[in-house]
mmCIF file of C-alpha atoms in Angstrom:
data_model
loop_
_atom_site.group_PDB
_atom_site.id
_atom_site.type_symbol
_atom_site.label_atom_id
_atom_site.label_comp_id
_atom_site.label_asym_id
_atom_site.label_seq_id
_atom_site.Cartn_x
_atom_site.Cartn_y
_atom_site.Cartn_z
ATOM 1 C CA MET B 1 91.108 103.757 69.341
ATOM 2 C CA GLY B 2 92.344 103.328 72.815
ATOM 3 C CA TYR B 3 90.905 101.680 76.116
ATOM 4 C CA VAL B 4 90.147 104.216 78.701
ATOM 5 C CA ILE B 5 88.995 103.771 82.519
ATOM 6 C CA LEU B 6 86.831 106.070 84.031
ATOM 7 C CA ILE B 7 86.448 106.791 87.668
ATOM 8 C CA TYR B 8 84.632 109.414 89.827
ATOM 9 C CA ASP B 9 83.492 110.378 92.988
ATOM 10 C CA ILE B 10 80.598 112.673 93.248
ATOM 11 C CA PRO B 11 78.563 113.284 96.267
ATOM 12 C CA ASP B 12 75.755 114.391 94.663
ATOM 13 C CA ASP B 13 73.311 111.956 93.360
ATOM 14 C CA ARG B 14 71.610 113.375 90.515
ATOM 15 C CA VAL B 15 75.283 115.223 88.824
ATOM 16 C CA ARG B 16 76.557 111.240 89.754
ATOM 17 C CA TYR B 17 73.859 109.843 87.669
ATOM 18 C CA ARG B 18 74.083 112.099 84.984
ATOM 19 C CA VAL B 19 77.981 111.743 84.786
ATOM 20 C CA ALA B 20 77.316 107.594 84.477
ATOM 21 C CA GLU B 21 74.539 108.058 81.703
ATOM 22 C CA ARG B 22 77.063 110.434 79.765
ATOM 23 C CA CYS B 23 79.881 107.522 80.052
ATOM 24 C CA LYS B 24 77.316 105.017 78.506
ATOM 25 C CA ASP B 25 76.075 107.665 75.689
ATOM 26 C CA TYR B 26 79.986 107.653 74.967
ATOM 27 C CA GLY B 27 79.785 103.625 74.800
ATOM 28 C CA LEU B 28 81.644 103.060 77.997
ATOM 29 C CA GLU B 29 80.720 100.051 80.248
ATOM 30 C CA ARG B 30 80.316 100.055 83.846
ATOM 31 C CA ILE B 31 82.924 98.057 85.368
ATOM 32 C CA GLN B 32 81.985 99.134 89.140
ATOM 33 C CA TYR B 33 79.780 101.349 91.130
ATOM 34 C CA SER B 34 81.982 104.510 90.363
ATOM 35 C CA ALA B 35 83.714 103.184 87.326
ATOM 36 C CA PHE B 36 83.338 102.794 83.659
ATOM 37 C CA ALA B 37 85.975 101.561 80.854
ATOM 38 C CA GLY B 38 85.832 100.723 77.029
ATOM 39 C CA ASP B 39 87.395 102.212 73.923
ATOM 40 C CA LEU B 40 87.380 106.039 72.924
ATOM 41 C CA ASP B 41 89.728 107.777 70.668
ATOM 42 C CA ARG B 42 91.314 110.997 71.594
ATOM 43 C CA ASN B 43 88.769 113.421 69.982
ATOM 44 C CA ARG B 44 85.967 111.458 71.820
ATOM 45 C CA ARG B 45 87.674 111.668 74.990
ATOM 46 C CA GLU B 46 88.431 115.440 74.750
ATOM 47 C CA GLU B 47 84.828 115.835 73.975
ATOM 48 C CA LEU B 48 83.477 113.592 76.713
ATOM 49 C CA MET B 49 85.853 115.144 79.907
ATOM 50 C CA LEU B 50 84.376 118.484 78.509
ATOM 51 C CA ARG B 51 81.003 117.448 78.766
ATOM 52 C CA LEU B 52 81.621 116.185 81.864
ATOM 53 C CA LYS B 53 83.200 119.219 82.991
ATOM 54 C CA LYS B 54 79.912 121.130 82.140
ATOM 55 C CA THR B 55 77.895 118.470 83.825
ATOM 56 C CA LEU B 56 80.025 118.459 87.215
ATOM 57 C CA GLY B 57 79.562 122.194 86.993
ATOM 58 C CA LYS B 58 80.596 124.186 90.474
ATOM 59 C CA LYS B 59 79.439 120.593 92.580
ATOM 60 C CA PRO B 60 82.266 118.916 94.221
ATOM 61 C CA GLY B 61 83.491 115.733 92.959
ATOM 62 C CA ASN B 62 86.627 114.704 90.759
ATOM 63 C CA ILE B 63 86.737 112.801 87.561
ATOM 64 C CA ARG B 64 89.846 111.023 86.101
ATOM 65 C CA LEU B 65 89.862 109.360 82.629
ATOM 66 C CA GLN B 66 93.328 107.228 82.562
ATOM 67 C CA PRO B 67 94.099 105.612 78.918
ATOM 68 C CA VAL B 68 95.366 102.168 79.783
ATOM 69 C CA CYS B 69 97.517 100.338 76.513
ATOM 70 C CA THR B 70 97.076 96.692 75.549
ATOM 71 C CA ARG B 71 100.149 95.914 77.248
ATOM 72 C CA ASP B 72 99.061 96.992 80.546
ATOM 73 C CA LEU B 73 95.616 95.630 79.973
ATOM 74 C CA SER B 74 96.983 92.974 79.640
ATOM 75 C CA LEU B 75 98.787 92.691 83.486
ATOM 76 C CA ALA B 76 95.254 94.096 84.926
ATOM 77 C CA LYS B 77 94.652 92.049 88.178
ATOM 78 C CA GLU B 78 91.309 91.368 89.462
ATOM 79 C CA VAL B 79 89.326 89.981 92.581
ATOM 80 C CA SER B 80 85.982 89.751 92.204
ATOM 81 C CA VAL B 81 83.232 87.580 94.729
ATOM 82 C CA ASP B 82 79.370 88.272 93.401
ATOM 83 C CA GLY B 83 76.944 89.326 95.876
ATOM 84 C CA MET Q 140 108.770 99.660 89.867
ATOM 85 C CA GLY Q 141 105.759 100.865 88.250
ATOM 86 C CA TYR Q 142 102.687 102.966 88.863
ATOM 87 C CA VAL Q 143 99.232 101.332 89.272
ATOM 88 C CA ILE Q 144 95.532 102.244 90.025
ATOM 89 C CA LEU Q 145 93.502 100.336 92.235
ATOM 90 C CA ILE Q 146 89.792 100.831 92.382
ATOM 91 C CA TYR Q 147 87.289 98.396 94.353
ATOM 92 C CA ASP Q 148 83.718 98.138 94.927
ATOM 93 C CA ILE Q 149 82.681 96.601 98.387
ATOM 94 C CA PRO Q 150 79.375 96.892 100.180
ATOM 95 C CA ASP Q 151 80.608 96.414 103.319
ATOM 96 C CA ASP Q 152 82.328 98.731 105.386
ATOM 97 C CA ARG Q 153 84.566 96.775 107.409
ATOM 98 C CA VAL Q 154 85.725 95.287 104.457
ATOM 99 C CA ARG Q 155 86.323 98.101 102.474
ATOM 100 C CA TYR Q 156 87.958 100.022 105.348
ATOM 101 C CA ARG Q 157 90.183 97.038 105.630
ATOM 102 C CA VAL Q 158 91.430 96.991 101.813
ATOM 103 C CA ALA Q 159 91.668 100.526 102.059
ATOM 104 C CA GLU Q 160 94.058 100.028 105.235
ATOM 105 C CA ARG Q 161 96.079 97.608 103.025
ATOM 106 C CA CYS Q 162 96.701 99.905 100.329
ATOM 107 C CA LYS Q 163 98.410 102.138 102.704
ATOM 108 C CA ASP Q 164 100.137 99.821 104.121
ATOM 109 C CA TYR Q 165 101.833 99.146 100.517
ATOM 110 C CA GLY Q 166 102.071 102.672 100.382
ATOM 111 C CA LEU Q 167 99.368 103.233 97.819
ATOM 112 C CA GLU Q 168 97.853 106.866 98.287
ATOM 113 C CA ARG Q 169 93.963 107.334 98.052
ATOM 114 C CA ILE Q 170 92.799 109.184 94.671
ATOM 115 C CA GLN Q 171 89.371 108.904 95.404
ATOM 116 C CA TYR Q 172 87.014 107.390 97.864
ATOM 117 C CA SER Q 173 87.394 104.058 96.570
ATOM 118 C CA ALA Q 174 90.553 104.293 94.486
ATOM 119 C CA PHE Q 175 94.353 104.254 95.352
ATOM 120 C CA ALA Q 176 97.233 105.046 93.571
ATOM 121 C CA GLY Q 177 101.128 104.734 93.262
ATOM 122 C CA ASP Q 178 104.466 102.671 92.822
ATOM 123 C CA LEU Q 179 104.093 99.091 92.957
ATOM 124 C CA ASP Q 180 106.729 96.614 91.753
ATOM 125 C CA ARG Q 181 105.198 93.042 90.256
ATOM 126 C CA ASN Q 182 105.944 90.879 93.379
ATOM 127 C CA ARG Q 183 104.205 93.539 95.423
ATOM 128 C CA ARG Q 184 101.506 93.726 93.231
ATOM 129 C CA GLU Q 185 100.737 89.977 93.627
ATOM 130 C CA GLU Q 186 101.099 89.852 97.294
ATOM 131 C CA LEU Q 187 98.669 92.871 97.818
ATOM 132 C CA MET Q 188 96.116 91.311 95.331
ATOM 133 C CA LEU Q 189 96.772 87.761 97.031
ATOM 134 C CA ARG Q 190 96.253 89.428 100.737
ATOM 135 C CA LEU Q 191 93.019 91.849 99.481
ATOM 136 C CA LYS Q 192 91.647 88.356 98.213
ATOM 137 C CA LYS Q 193 91.983 87.099 101.815
ATOM 138 C CA THR Q 194 90.537 90.604 103.229
ATOM 139 C CA LEU Q 195 87.747 89.909 100.806
ATOM 140 C CA GLY Q 196 86.900 86.652 101.704
ATOM 141 C CA LYS Q 197 83.326 85.669 100.867
ATOM 142 C CA LYS Q 198 82.147 88.977 101.082
ATOM 143 C CA PRO Q 199 80.886 90.370 97.769
ATOM 144 C CA GLY Q 200 83.395 92.984 95.848
ATOM 145 C CA ASN Q 201 85.279 93.669 93.287
ATOM 146 C CA ILE Q 202 88.926 94.915 93.195
ATOM 147 C CA ARG Q 203 90.717 95.811 90.092
ATOM 148 C CA LEU Q 204 94.639 96.572 89.914
ATOM 149 C CA GLN Q 205 95.569 98.399 86.895
ATOM 150 C CA PRO Q 206 99.296 99.298 85.722
ATOM 151 C CA VAL Q 207 99.586 102.201 83.933
ATOM 152 C CA CYS Q 208 102.573 103.091 82.010
ATOM 153 C CA THR Q 209 104.383 106.236 82.455
ATOM 154 C CA ARG Q 210 103.405 107.642 78.729
ATOM 155 C CA ASP Q 211 99.624 106.614 79.450
ATOM 156 C CA LEU Q 212 100.018 108.474 82.815
ATOM 157 C CA SER Q 213 100.921 111.514 80.884
ATOM 158 C CA LEU Q 214 97.876 111.304 78.667
ATOM 159 C CA ALA Q 215 95.283 111.210 81.805
ATOM 160 C CA LYS Q 216 92.492 113.893 82.374
ATOM 161 C CA GLU Q 217 91.154 114.919 85.498
ATOM 162 C CA VAL Q 218 88.150 117.234 86.293
ATOM 163 C CA SER Q 219 88.392 118.488 90.041
ATOM 164 C CA VAL Q 220 86.032 120.800 91.831
ATOM 165 C CA ASP Q 221 86.882 121.014 95.534
ATOM 166 C CA GLY Q 222 83.662 120.695 97.984
#
């Protein structure tokens, strides 16, 4: 398996919602409003991105899936203030 | 040096703007509405996150800086449709 971060910029609310739901279907967890993360093996990454490509269709948007190795994950930094 | 992806979720427009400006000050490039990326060495990462912590102050928000090694960067996947 391997940890991935998936971020997206999608103006259309309906498409953005469906992309988020698809990420949940693949077991990813929401880490920010337009960002999900979790473990996905290579096949599942390919499969998810193909599906998201279909979900996006011709609507404008950008979706990035970034694998992150354990070492890099340990170097992550976060600042968080609850609302 | 090392490549980093910095993503943020900040409801307050003014704070979000200042965080974006700070990222540009550190030479990062905007890759999505609330995401920047670029090369930053360890000291600069520390420095940037300390500054962003001050910029955020007590306002609600989440800022994540994720280092990404060259190998992982080569495994990234992207779907993009221009608007």
